mmCIF file with all atom_site columns, C-alpha atoms in Angstrom:
data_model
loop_
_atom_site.group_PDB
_atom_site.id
_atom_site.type_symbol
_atom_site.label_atom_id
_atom_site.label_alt_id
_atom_site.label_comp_id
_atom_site.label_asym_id
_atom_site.label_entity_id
_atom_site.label_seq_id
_atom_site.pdbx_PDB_ins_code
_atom_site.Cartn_x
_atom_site.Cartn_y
_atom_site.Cartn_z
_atom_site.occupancy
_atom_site.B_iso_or_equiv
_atom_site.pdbx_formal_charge
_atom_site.auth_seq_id
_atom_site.auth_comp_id
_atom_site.auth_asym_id
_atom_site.auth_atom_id
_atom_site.pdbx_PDB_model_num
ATOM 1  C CA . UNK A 1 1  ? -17.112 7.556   4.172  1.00 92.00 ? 29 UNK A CA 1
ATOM 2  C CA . UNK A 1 2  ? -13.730 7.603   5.004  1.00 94.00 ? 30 UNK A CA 1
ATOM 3  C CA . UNK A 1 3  ? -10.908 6.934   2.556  1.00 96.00 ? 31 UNK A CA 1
ATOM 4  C CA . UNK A 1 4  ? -7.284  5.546   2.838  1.00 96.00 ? 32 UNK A CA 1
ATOM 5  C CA . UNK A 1 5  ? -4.822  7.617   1.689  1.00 96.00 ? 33 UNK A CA 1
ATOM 6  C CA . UNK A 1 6  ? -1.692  5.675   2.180  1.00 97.00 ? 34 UNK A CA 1
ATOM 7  C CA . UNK A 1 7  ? -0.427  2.155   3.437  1.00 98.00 ? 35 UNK A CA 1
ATOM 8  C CA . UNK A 1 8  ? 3.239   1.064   5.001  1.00 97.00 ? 36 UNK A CA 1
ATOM 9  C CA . UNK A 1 9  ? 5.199   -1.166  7.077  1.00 96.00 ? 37 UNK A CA 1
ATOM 10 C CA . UNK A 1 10 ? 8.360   -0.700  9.314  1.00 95.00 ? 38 UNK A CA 1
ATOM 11 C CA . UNK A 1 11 ? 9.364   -4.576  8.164  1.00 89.00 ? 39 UNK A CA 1
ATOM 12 C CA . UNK A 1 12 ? 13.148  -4.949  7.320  1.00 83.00 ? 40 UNK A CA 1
ATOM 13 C CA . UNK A 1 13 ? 13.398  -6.428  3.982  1.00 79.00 ? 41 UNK A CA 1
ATOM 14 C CA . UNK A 1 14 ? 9.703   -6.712  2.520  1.00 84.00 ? 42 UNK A CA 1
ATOM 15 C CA . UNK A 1 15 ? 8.146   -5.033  -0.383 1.00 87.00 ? 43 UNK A CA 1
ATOM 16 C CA . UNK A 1 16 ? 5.837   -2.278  0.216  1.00 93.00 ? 44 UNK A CA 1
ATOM 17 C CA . UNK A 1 17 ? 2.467   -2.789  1.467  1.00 95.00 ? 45 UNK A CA 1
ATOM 18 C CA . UNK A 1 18 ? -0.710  -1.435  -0.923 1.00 96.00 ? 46 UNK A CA 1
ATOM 19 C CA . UNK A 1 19 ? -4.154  -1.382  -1.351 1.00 96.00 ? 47 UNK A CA 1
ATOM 20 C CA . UNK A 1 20 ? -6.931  -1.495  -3.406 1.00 96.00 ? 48 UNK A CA 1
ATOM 21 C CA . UNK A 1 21 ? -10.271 0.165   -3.659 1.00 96.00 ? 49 UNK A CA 1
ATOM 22 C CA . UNK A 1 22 ? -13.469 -2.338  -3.308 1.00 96.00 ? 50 UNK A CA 1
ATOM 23 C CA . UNK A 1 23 ? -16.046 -0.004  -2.319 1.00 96.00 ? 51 UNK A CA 1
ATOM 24 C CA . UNK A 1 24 ? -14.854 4.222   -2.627 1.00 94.00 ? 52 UNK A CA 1
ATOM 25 C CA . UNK A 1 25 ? -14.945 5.519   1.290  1.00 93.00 ? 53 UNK A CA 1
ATOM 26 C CA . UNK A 1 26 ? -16.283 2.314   2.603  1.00 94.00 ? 54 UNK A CA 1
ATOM 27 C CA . UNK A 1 27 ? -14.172 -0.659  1.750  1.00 96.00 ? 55 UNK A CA 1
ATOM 28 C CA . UNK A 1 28 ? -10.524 -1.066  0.414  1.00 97.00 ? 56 UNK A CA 1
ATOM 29 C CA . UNK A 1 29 ? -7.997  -4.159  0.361  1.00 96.00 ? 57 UNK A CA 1
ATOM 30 C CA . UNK A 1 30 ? -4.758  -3.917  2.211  1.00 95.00 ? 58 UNK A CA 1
ATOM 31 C CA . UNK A 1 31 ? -2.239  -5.923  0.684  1.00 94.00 ? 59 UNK A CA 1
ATOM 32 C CA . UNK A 1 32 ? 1.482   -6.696  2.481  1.00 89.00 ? 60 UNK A CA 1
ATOM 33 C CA . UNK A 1 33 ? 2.919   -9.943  0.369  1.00 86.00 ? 61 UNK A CA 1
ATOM 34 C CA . UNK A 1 34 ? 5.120   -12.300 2.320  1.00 79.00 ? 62 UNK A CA 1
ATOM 35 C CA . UNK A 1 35 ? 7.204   -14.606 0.440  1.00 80.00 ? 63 UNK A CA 1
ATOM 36 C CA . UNK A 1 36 ? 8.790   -17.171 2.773  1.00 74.00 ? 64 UNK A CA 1
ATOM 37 C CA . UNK A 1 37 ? 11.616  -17.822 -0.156 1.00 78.00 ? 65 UNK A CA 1
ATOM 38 C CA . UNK A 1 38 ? 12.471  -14.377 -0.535 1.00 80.00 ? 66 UNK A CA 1
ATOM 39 C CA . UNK A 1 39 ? 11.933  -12.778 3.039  1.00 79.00 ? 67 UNK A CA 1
ATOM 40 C CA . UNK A 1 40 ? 14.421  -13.174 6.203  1.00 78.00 ? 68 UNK A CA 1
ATOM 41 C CA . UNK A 1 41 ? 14.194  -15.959 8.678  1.00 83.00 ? 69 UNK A CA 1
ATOM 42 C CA . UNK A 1 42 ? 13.599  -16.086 12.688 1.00 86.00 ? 70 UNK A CA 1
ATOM 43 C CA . UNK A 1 43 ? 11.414  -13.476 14.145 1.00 88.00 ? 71 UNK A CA 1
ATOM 44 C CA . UNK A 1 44 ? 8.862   -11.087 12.329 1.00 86.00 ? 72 UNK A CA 1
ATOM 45 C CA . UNK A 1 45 ? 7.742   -8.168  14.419 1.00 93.00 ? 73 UNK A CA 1
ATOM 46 C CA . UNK A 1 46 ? 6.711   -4.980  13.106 1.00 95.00 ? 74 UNK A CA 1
ATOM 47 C CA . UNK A 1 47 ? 3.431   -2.614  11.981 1.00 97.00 ? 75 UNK A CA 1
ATOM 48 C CA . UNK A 1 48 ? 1.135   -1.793  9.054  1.00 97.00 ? 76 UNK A CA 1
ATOM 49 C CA . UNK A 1 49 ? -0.070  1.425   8.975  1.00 97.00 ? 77 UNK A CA 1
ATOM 50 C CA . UNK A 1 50 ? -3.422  2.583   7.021  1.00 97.00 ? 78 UNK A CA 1
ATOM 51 C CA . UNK A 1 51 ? -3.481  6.327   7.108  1.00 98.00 ? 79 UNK A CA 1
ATOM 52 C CA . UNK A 1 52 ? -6.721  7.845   5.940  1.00 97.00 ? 80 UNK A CA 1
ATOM 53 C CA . UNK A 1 53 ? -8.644  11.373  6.107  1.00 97.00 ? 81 UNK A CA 1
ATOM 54 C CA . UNK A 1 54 ? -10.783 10.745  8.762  1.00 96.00 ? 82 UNK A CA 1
ATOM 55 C CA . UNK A 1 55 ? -10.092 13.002  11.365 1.00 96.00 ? 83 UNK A CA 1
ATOM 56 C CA . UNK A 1 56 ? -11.548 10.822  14.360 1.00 95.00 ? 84 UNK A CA 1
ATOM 57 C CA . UNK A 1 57 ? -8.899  7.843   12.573 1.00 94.00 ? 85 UNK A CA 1
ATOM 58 C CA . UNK A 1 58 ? -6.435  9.287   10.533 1.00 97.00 ? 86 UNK A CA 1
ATOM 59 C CA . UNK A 1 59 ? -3.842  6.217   11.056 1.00 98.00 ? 87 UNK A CA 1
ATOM 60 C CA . UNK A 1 60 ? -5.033  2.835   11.853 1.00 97.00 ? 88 UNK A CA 1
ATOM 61 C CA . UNK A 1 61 ? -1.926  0.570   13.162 1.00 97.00 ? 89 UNK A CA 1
ATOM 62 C CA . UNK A 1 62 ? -2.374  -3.479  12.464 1.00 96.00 ? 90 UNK A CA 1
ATOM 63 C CA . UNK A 1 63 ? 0.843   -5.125  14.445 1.00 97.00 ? 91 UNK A CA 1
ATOM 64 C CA . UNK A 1 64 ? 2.148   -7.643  12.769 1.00 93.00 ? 92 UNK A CA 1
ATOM 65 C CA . UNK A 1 65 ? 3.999   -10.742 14.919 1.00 94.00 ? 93 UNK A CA 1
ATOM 66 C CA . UNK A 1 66 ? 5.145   -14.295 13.643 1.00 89.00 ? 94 UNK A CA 1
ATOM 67 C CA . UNK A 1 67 ? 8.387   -16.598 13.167 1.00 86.00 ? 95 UNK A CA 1
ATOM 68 C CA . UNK A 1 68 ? 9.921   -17.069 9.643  1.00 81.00 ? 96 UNK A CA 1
ATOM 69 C CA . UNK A 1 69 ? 10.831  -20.451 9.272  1.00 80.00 ? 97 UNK A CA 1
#
């Protein structure tokens, strides 16, 4: 099993990411919500990062890339 501790983003402007557990140690929901009438325009680039206790993983980063129209 390996739980997440803790999820974030380095994303200017955006509430903060969270999660949720499905399955304890084996499966969890990572949630980041991006409101295109409420978040900036033009270019999106930054990281979500899932820490968790496993030793072998203990952060897990998902880039994130895309345009705001």
């Amino acid at each position: 099993p390996v739980h997440v501790t803790k999820v974030e983003h380095d994303l200017q402007g955006f509430p903060p990411a969270s999660f949720e557990v499905r399955t304890v140690g084996r499966e969890y929901k990572v949630k980041l919500e991006l409101d295109p009438a409420t978040m900036p325009k033009g270019r999106l680039r930054g990281n979500l990062k899932i820490y968790t206790d496993s030793p072998k993983a203990p952060l897990l980063i998902v880039p994130i890339d895309g345009t705001v129209p």
